[in-house]
Each structure stands twice: as C-alpha cells, then as structure tokens.
Short mmCIF file of C-alpha atoms and ligand atoms in Angstrom, two decimals:
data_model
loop_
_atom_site.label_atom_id
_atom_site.label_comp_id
_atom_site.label_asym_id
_atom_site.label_seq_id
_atom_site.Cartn_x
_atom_site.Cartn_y
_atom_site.Cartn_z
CA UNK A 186 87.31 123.05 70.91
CA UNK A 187 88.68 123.37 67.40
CA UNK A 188 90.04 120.71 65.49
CA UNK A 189 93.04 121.38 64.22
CA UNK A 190 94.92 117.89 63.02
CA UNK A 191 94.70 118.63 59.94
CA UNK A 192 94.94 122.16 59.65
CA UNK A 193 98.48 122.80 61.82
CA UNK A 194 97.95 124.41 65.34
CA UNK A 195 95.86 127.25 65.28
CA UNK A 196 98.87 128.81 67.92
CA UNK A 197 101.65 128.93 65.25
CA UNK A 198 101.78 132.10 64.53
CA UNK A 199 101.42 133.80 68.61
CA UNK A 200 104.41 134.72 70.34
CA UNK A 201 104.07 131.53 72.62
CA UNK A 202 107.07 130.08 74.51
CA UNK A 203 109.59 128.37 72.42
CA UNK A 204 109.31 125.13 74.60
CA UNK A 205 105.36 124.77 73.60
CA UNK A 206 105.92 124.80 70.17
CA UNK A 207 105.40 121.95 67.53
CA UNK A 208 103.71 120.02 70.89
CA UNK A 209 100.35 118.61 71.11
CA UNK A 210 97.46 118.91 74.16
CA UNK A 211 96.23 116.16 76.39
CA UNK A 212 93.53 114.32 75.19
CA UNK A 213 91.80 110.83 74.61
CA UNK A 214 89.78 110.71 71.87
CA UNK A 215 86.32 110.51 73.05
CA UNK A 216 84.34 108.68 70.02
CA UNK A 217 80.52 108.07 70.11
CA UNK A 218 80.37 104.05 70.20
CA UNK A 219 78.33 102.24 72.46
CA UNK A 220 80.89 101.10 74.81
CA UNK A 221 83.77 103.42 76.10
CA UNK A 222 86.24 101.90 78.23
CA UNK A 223 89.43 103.89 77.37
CA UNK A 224 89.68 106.73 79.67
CA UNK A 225 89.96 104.94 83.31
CA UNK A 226 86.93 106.13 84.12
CA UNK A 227 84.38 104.38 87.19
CA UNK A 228 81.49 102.82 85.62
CA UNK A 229 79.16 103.58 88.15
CA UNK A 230 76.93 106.40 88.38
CA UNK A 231 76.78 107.95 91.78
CA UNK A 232 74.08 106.36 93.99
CA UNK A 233 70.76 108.22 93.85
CA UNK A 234 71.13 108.90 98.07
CA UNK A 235 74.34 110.25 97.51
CA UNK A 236 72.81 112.54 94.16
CA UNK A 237 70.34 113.97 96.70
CA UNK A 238 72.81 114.76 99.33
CA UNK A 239 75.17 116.49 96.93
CA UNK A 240 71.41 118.82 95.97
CA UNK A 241 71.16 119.49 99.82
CA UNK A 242 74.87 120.00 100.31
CA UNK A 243 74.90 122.33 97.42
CA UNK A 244 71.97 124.02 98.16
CA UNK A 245 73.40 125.19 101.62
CA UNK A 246 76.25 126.18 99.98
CA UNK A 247 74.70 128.64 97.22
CA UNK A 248 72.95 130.81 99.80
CA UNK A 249 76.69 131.85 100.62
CA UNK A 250 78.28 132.28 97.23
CA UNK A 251 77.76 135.44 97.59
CA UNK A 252 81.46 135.17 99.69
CA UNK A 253 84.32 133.28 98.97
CA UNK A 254 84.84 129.80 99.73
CA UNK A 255 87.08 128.28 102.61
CA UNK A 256 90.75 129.14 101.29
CA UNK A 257 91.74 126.62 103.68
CA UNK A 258 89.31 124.26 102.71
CA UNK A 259 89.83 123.01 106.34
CA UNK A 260 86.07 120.76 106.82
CA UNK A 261 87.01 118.95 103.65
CA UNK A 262 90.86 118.38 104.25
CA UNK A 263 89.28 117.16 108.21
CA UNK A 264 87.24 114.63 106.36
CA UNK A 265 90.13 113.81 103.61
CA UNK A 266 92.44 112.97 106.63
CA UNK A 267 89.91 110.64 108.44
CA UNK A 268 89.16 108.73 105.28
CA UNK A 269 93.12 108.59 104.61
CA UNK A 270 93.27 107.51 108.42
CA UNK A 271 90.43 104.74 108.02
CA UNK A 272 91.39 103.05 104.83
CA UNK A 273 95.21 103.49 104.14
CA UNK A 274 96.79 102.49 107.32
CA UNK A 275 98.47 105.71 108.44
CA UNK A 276 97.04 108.16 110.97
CA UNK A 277 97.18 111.73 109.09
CA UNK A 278 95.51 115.17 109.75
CA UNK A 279 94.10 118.04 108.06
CA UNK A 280 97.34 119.88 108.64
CA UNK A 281 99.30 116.99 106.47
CA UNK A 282 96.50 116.92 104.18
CA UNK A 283 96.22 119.33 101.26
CA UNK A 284 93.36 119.39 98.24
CA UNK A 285 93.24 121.03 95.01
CA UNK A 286 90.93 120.60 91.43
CA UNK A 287 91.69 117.10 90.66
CA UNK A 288 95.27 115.44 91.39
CA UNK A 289 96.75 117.21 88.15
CA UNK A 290 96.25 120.68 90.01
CA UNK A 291 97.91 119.10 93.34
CA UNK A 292 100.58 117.63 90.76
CA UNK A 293 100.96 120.86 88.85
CA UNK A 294 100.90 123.06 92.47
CA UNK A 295 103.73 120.58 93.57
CA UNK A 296 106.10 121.09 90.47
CA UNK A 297 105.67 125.33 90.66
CA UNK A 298 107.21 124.69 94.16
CA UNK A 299 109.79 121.80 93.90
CA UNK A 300 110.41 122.30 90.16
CA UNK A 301 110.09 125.48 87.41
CA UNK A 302 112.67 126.83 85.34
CA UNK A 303 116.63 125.30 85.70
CA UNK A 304 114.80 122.71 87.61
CA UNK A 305 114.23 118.70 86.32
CA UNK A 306 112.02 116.16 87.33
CA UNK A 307 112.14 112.27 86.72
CA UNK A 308 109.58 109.62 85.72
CA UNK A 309 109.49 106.11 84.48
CA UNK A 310 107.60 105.61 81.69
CA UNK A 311 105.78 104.33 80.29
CA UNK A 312 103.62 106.46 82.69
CA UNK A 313 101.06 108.91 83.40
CA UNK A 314 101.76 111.36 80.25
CA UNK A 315 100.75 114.23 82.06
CA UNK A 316 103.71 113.90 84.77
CA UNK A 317 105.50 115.24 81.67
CA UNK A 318 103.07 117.52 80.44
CA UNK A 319 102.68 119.89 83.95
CA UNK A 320 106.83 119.19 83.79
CA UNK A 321 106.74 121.18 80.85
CA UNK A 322 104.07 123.77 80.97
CA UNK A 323 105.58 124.58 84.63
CA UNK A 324 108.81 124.96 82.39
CA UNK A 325 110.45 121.67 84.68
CA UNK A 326 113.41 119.53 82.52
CA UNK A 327 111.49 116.19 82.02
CA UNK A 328 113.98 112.79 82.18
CA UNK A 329 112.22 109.67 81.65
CA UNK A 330 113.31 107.23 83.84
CA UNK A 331 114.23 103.27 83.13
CA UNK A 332 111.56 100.72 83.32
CA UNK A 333 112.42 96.81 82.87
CA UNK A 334 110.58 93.85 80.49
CA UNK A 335 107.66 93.19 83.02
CA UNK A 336 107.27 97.28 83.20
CA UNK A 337 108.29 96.81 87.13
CA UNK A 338 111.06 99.85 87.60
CA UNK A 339 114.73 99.22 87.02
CA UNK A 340 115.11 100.13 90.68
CA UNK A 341 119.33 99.67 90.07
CA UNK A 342 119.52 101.92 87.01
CA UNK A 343 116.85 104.06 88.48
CA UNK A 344 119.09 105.16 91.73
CA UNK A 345 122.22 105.44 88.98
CA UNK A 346 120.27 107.89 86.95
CA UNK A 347 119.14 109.66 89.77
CA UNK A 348 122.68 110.02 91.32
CA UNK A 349 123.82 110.96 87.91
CA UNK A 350 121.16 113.65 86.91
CA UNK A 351 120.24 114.71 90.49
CA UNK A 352 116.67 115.45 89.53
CA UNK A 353 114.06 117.99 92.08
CA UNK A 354 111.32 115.95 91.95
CA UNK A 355 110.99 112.45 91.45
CA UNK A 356 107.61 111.17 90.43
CA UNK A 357 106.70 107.32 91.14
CA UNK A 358 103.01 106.00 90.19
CA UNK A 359 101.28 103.45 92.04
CA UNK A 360 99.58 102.00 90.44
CA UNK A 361 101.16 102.79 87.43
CA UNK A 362 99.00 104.02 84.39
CA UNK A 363 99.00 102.49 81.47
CA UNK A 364 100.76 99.38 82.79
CA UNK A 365 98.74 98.85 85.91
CA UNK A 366 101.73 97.83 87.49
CA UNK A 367 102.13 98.25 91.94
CA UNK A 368 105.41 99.53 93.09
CA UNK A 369 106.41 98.21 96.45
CA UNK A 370 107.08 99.89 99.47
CA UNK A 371 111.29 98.95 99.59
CA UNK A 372 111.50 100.67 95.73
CA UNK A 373 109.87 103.70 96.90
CA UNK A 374 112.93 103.52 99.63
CA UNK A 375 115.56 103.07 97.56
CA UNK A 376 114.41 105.52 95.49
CA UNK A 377 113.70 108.10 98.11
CA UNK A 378 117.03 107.07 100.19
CA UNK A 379 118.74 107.97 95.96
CA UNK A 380 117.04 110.58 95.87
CA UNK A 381 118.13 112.33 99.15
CA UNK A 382 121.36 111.59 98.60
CA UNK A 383 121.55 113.35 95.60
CA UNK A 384 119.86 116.35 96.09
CA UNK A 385 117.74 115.91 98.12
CA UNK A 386 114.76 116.29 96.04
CA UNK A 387 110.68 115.87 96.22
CA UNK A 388 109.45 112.02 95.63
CA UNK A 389 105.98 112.50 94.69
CA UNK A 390 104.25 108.70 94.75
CA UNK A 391 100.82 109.20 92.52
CA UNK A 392 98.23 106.97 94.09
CA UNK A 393 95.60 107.99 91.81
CA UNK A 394 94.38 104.32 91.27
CA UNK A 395 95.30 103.31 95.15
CA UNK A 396 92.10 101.75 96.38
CA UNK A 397 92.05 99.32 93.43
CA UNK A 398 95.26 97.70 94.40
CA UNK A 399 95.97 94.00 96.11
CA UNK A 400 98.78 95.91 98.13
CA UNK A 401 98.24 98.94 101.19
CA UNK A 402 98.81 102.33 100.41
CA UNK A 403 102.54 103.03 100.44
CA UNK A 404 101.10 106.32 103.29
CA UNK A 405 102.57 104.82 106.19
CA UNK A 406 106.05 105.74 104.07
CA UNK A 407 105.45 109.42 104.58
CA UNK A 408 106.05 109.05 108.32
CA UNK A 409 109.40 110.53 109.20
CA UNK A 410 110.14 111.80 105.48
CA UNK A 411 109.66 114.93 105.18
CA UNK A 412 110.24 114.51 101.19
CA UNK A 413 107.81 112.60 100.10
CA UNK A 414 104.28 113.23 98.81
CA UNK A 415 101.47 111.14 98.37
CA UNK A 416 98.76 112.16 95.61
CA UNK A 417 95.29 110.64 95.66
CA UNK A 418 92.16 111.47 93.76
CA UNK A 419 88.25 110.91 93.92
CA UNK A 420 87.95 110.50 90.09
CA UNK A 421 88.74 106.90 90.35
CA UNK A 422 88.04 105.12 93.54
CA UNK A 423 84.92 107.29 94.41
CA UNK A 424 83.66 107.52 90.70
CA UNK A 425 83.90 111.28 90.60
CA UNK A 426 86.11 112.02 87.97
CA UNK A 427 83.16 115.10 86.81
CA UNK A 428 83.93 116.82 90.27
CA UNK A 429 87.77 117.47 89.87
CA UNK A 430 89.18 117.14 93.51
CA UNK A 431 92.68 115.23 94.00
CA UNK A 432 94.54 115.66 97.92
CA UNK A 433 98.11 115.09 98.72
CA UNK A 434 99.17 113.93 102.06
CA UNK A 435 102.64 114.91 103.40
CA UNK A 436 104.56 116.79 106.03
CA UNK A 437 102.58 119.81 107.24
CA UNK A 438 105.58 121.57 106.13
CA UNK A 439 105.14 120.53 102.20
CA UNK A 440 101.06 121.63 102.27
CA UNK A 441 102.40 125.18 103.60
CA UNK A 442 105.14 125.50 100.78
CA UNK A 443 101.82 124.67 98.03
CA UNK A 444 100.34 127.92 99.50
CA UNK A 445 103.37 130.08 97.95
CA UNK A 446 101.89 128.78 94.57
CA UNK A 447 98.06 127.92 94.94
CA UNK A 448 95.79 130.29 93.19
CA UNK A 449 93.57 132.55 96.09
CA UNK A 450 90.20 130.20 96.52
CA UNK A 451 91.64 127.89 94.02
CA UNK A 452 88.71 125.04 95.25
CA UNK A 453 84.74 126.47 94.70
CA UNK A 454 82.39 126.13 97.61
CA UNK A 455 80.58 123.79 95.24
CA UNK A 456 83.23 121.68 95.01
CA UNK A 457 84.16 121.37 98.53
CA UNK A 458 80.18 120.80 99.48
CA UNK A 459 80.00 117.84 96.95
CA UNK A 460 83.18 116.54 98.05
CA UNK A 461 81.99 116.67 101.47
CA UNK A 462 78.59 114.76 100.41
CA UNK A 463 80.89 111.80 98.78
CA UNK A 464 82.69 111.53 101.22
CA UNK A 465 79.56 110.91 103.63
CA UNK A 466 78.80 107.92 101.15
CA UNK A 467 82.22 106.49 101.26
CA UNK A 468 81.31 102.95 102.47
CA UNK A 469 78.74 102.59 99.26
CA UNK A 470 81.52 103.61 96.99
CA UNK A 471 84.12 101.74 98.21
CA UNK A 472 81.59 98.55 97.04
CA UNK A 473 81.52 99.45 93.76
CA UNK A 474 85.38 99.34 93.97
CA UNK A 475 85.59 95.89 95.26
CA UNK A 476 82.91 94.98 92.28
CA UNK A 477 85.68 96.60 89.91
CA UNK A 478 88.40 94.88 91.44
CA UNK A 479 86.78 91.17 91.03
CA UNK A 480 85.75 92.81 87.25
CA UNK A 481 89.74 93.50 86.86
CA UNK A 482 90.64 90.05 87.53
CA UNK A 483 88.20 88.48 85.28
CA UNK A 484 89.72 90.67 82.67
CA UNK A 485 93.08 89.37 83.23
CA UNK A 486 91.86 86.03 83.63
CA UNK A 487 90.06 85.69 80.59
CA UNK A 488 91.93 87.74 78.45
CA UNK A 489 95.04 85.30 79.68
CA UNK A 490 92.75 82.50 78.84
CA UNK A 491 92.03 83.80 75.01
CA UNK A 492 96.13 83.99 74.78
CA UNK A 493 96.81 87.45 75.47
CA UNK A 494 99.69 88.69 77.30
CA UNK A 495 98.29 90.79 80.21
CA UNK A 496 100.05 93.11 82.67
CA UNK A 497 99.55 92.60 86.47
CA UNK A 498 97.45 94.83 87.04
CA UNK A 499 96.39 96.62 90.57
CA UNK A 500 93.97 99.29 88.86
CA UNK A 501 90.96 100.09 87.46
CA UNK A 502 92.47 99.13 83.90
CA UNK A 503 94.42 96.11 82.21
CA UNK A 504 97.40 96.40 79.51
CA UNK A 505 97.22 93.62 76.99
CA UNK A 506 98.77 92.49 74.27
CA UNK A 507 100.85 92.11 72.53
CA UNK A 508 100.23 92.90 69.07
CA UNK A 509 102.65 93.32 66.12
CA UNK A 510 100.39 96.28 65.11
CA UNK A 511 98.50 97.92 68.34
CA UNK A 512 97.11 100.61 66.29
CA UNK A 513 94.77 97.91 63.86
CA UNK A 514 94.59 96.01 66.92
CA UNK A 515 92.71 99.20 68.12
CA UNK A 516 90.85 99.91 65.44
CA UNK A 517 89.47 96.42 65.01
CA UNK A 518 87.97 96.17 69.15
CA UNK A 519 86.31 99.79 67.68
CA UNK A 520 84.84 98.16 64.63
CA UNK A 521 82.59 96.37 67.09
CA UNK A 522 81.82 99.26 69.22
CA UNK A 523 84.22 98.69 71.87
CA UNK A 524 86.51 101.82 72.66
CA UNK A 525 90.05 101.45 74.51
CA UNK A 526 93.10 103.20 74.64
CA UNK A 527 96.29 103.07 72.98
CA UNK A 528 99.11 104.45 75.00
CA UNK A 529 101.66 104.57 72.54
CA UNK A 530 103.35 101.45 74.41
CA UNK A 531 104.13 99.52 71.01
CA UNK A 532 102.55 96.19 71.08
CA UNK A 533 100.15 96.75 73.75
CA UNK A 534 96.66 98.27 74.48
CA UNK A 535 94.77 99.00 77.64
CA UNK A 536 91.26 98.58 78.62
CA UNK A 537 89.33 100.31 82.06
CA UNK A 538 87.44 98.00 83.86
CA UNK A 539 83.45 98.61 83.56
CA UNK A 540 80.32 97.00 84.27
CA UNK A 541 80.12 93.58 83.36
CA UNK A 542 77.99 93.52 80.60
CA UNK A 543 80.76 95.99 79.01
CA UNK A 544 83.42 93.90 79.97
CA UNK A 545 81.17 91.38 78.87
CA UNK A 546 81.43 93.28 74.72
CA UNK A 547 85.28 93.67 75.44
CA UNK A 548 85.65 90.26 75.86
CA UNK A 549 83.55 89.53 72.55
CA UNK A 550 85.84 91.88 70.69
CA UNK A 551 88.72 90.36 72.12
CA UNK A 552 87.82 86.67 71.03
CA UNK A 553 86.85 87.85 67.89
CA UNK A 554 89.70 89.43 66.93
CA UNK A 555 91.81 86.39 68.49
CA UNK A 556 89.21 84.09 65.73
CA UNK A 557 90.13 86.48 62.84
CA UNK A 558 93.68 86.42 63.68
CA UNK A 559 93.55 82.69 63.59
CA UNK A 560 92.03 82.48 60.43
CA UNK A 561 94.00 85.12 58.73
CA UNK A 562 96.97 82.85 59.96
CA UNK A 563 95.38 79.80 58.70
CA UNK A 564 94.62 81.27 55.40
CA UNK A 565 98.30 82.77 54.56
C1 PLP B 292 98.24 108.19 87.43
C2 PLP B 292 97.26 109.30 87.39
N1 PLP B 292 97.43 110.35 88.17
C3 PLP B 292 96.57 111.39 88.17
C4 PLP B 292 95.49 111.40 87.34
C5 PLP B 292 94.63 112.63 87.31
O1 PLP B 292 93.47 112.48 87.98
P1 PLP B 292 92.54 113.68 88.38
O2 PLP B 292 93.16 114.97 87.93
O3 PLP B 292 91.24 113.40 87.74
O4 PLP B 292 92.51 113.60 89.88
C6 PLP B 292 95.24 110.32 86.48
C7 PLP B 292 94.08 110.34 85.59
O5 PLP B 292 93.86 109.53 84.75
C8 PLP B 292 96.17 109.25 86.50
O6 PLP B 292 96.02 108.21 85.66
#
C-alpha cells in the first residue's frame, strides 16, 4: 500500500463521497522491532496437530473449489453453536448463530441492516475505533457515547443520551478495547431496556476479547431479546486472527435479516474448512488462553508495582499510564525494541499480552523508563 502521510491522500482529487473526505484508514503501524505487542494479537502459533489438520481439512476442500462454498455455512455455524453452548453458558443453535470474515464483516453486515443512511448508531468511547469507522463507510450517524473516570460506562447519562438521540444501533464492547474494561450484565439491561424504549433499536454487545475475561459471557442475555446481538471472533481467543472469521449469536430472526445484506458466498470453503479444523482443537487453545490470562495479571501486577496506573483489565491487553506525554512515553518503550499502541486516550498506552519472555522486555522497558523518569526528576 502507498504511503501517503506526507504526500496528502492519493483520493483527493476522485469524485468520492463527501463524508470520506479529509479522513484517514484503519491501521496500526506495524514497525520491524523485535518485540510487537501493540495489535492484540495471540502470541501463540497454532499447534503443529492443529497445522496438519487445517492441510487435511483444506485439502478435502480444494478438490471441490471447483463449486461454490456452503452459502449457509451450516457445518461451521453447527460447530460455532456447540462451542458457544459449551463455554458461554447459554444453549444456542446454528439457526441463532451467524458467521462472516472476521467480526468487522459481522459488525459491518449488522449496520447495512439496522443502520445506513438517516440512520445513527451509539458507542462509548474510548472504544473499538472501527465501531465508528463501518458507522461511517455504511454511511450510519456516529454519537459517541459517555464513559466515566475509571472508563466503566456512565450507565445514567448513557440511557439520557439514548432517550434523547434515539439511536438504531447501540454498540457495547465487552471487554472493552483499549481500556480492557468488562461491562456487567445489569448495564447491558439498562441499556437495552433505554434502548427499547426509545426506538427500539439493535444493541450489538462486541465480545471480541470474551474468553479472556474473569466474568461469563453476557449470551445468556440474548434469551428472550430479540434485539440484541452478540459478536465473537477467533482472532483472539483461538489465535487466528490470519483466518478472518467472527460469528454473531442472536434471534434466528436477526441472522435471516443479515442475509438481505451478506455478499452471495461471502465465507470461502477454505475458510470454513480451517475454521472447522480449529475448532476440533478448541480444548488446546483455550490453554493458551488461560496462560494469557495469568500473563495479563502479571502485567497489571507488576506494572502496578513499578507505579503505573493500570486499567482493570479482562482482555488480552492492559491500558497503563498515565503519562503527561503518551506519545514520548511511546516512543521511549520503542527505543528498546518494545512496540505498543497508543490509542489516542491522552495519558495512557496499551500493551497485548504475549509470551512471557516478551512480557518479560515490556516489563524492562517499563522500569526503565520509570528509572529515567526518576532521574530526569531528580536532576531538574
Ligand atoms: C473490540 C473488537 N471487536 C472486533 C474486532 C475485530 O476482530 P476481527 O475482525 O479480527 O474478528 C477487534 C479487533 O481488534 C476488536 O478489538
């Protein structure tokens, strides 16, 4: 892809719509240092059994791309549901169960039904930046929504805004990303029980960090409202962020409204056969997540112990802080080969969760920079 910072945007002079212009694409910046913890990514390469079943899976599947995949993707939503079922303590089937390339495309499928043109959506950020983004590129009116001090949501001036601005969709992340911050199950309420009354409109809760969290899945909520979505992914949890699949689970009635707006065999055979070989391997996956949850904690821990302020955090990430500068803050962790992500949340930075012996450099930044900071203190 071109790089154009410096240049303008390459797109300036085409007849795109007014709404895209003067705006920037989503991107980290992906820098060639030794350690790269800034893009939430798992860690783990997939286990070598679970590389060979994905060859065989595969395999099977290329003697038939000759023919279109599943539209329905029916095996793989079968298999979605049961792991949903096993793990997140609601019984669901394939019928409530819908998939898509990655949790964006599920996202972005949701807002060309619920939202589009003359239509608004609400999130609290700071959040996931691309809730905004699909808002506008499906041409959905984007409110941002109030957040309090510890990042928890405002859930009192949330329900006013909402009864004020009587917004379509109403997105709520849980985990949320950057903060890492859970949202319990009687917000989600609240909000939902707000957000019927005023429209009613879609409450879409993104669960894209789910399995990493000290609470249950807030699935169970789905039961009996017929509004609200739950979005999932297995670029986090099952370290397959290179396959793109994300799922929703809702009424059957919300995965039939998606098919007025999916694209004709939107998800590749390939992609359903090496979604179908992960999810044979669940069990070993889910190990590396409890290895990245105990990782998580001795983040917060130690970075709490070297006098940062830290988030709670139920994800695969931590915020920290705060800084009176976040973006030398940044650069200085880089300057010892240690890559993490600034969010634009002024004062604070945020760091994935790897293998230890990367958590292990963080950690070496972080004192280091906490030892220069001292001195520079000392010195003035
Ligand atoms: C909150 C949240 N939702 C959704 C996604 C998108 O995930 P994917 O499209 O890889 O499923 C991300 C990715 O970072 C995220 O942080």
């Amino acid at each position: 892809m071109r790089d154009d910072s410096t240049t303008g945007n390459a797109w300036d002079e085409l007849p795109i719509r007014d709404e895209l212009r003067g705006q920037s694409p989503y991107g980290a910046p992906q820098l060639d240092v030794p350690v790269r913890l800034n893009t939430n990514e798992n860690p783990y390469p997939l286990p070598e059994a679970l590389v060979d079943r994905i060859a065989e899976r595969v395999r099977e599947a290329a003697r038939d791309l000759n023919r279109y995949p599943d539209r329905d993707a029916v095996e793989l939503r079968t298999e979605l549901a049961r792991y949903l079922t096993r793990t997140a303590g609601h019984e669901v089937g394939p019928a409530g169960v819908w998939a898509a390339n990655g949790s964006n495309e599920v996202l972005q499928q949701l807002l060309q039904t619920f939202g589009g043109p003359g239509r608004t959506a609400i999130g609290f950020e700071p959040s996931y930046s691309m809730h905004a983004l699909i808002a506008r590129g499906t041409g959905t009116g984007w409110l941002s929504g109030p957040r309090n001090e510890d990042f928890t949501i405002d859930v009192a001036a949330a329900r006013e805004m909402i009864a004020e601005q009587r917004p379509d969709v109403v997105f709520i992340t849980s985990p949320n990303n950057p903060t890492g911050t859970a949202v319990d199950a009687r917000t989600v309420l609240d909000l939902y029980e707000a957000a019927q009354a005023a429209k009613p409109s879609m409450v879409v809760v993104d669960e894209a960090y789910g399995e990493f969290s000290h609470h249950p899945s807030l699935l169970p909520l789905i039961e009996g409202r017929p509004h609200l979505v739950l979005s999932r992914t297995m670029s986090k949890a099952f370290g397959a962020a290179g396959l793109r699949l994300g799922y929703l689970a809702a009424d059957p009635a919300v995965v039939d409204a998606v098919q007025l707006v999916r694209l004709p065999y939107h998800l590749s055979s390939i992609t359903q056969a090496t979604a179908l070989a992960a999810l044979e391997h669940t069990d070993t996956l889910l190990g590396y997540v409890a290895q990245l949850k105990s990782e998580r904690d001795r983040l917060v821990d130690e970075l709490r112990a070297l006098g940062f302020q830290v988030t709670e955090s139920d994800a695969n990430f931590v915020q920290f802080g705060r800084f009176a500068d976040s973006r030398t803050a940044w650069q200085r962790i880089l300057d010892q080969g240690v890559l993490v992500r600034d969010n634009g949340v002024p004062g604070w930075l945020r760091v994935s969760a790897g293998t230890p012996a990367e958590n292990d450099a963080f950690l070496d930044a972080a004192r280091t920079l906490v030892t220069e900071n001292a001195k520079k203190e000392h010195e003035a």
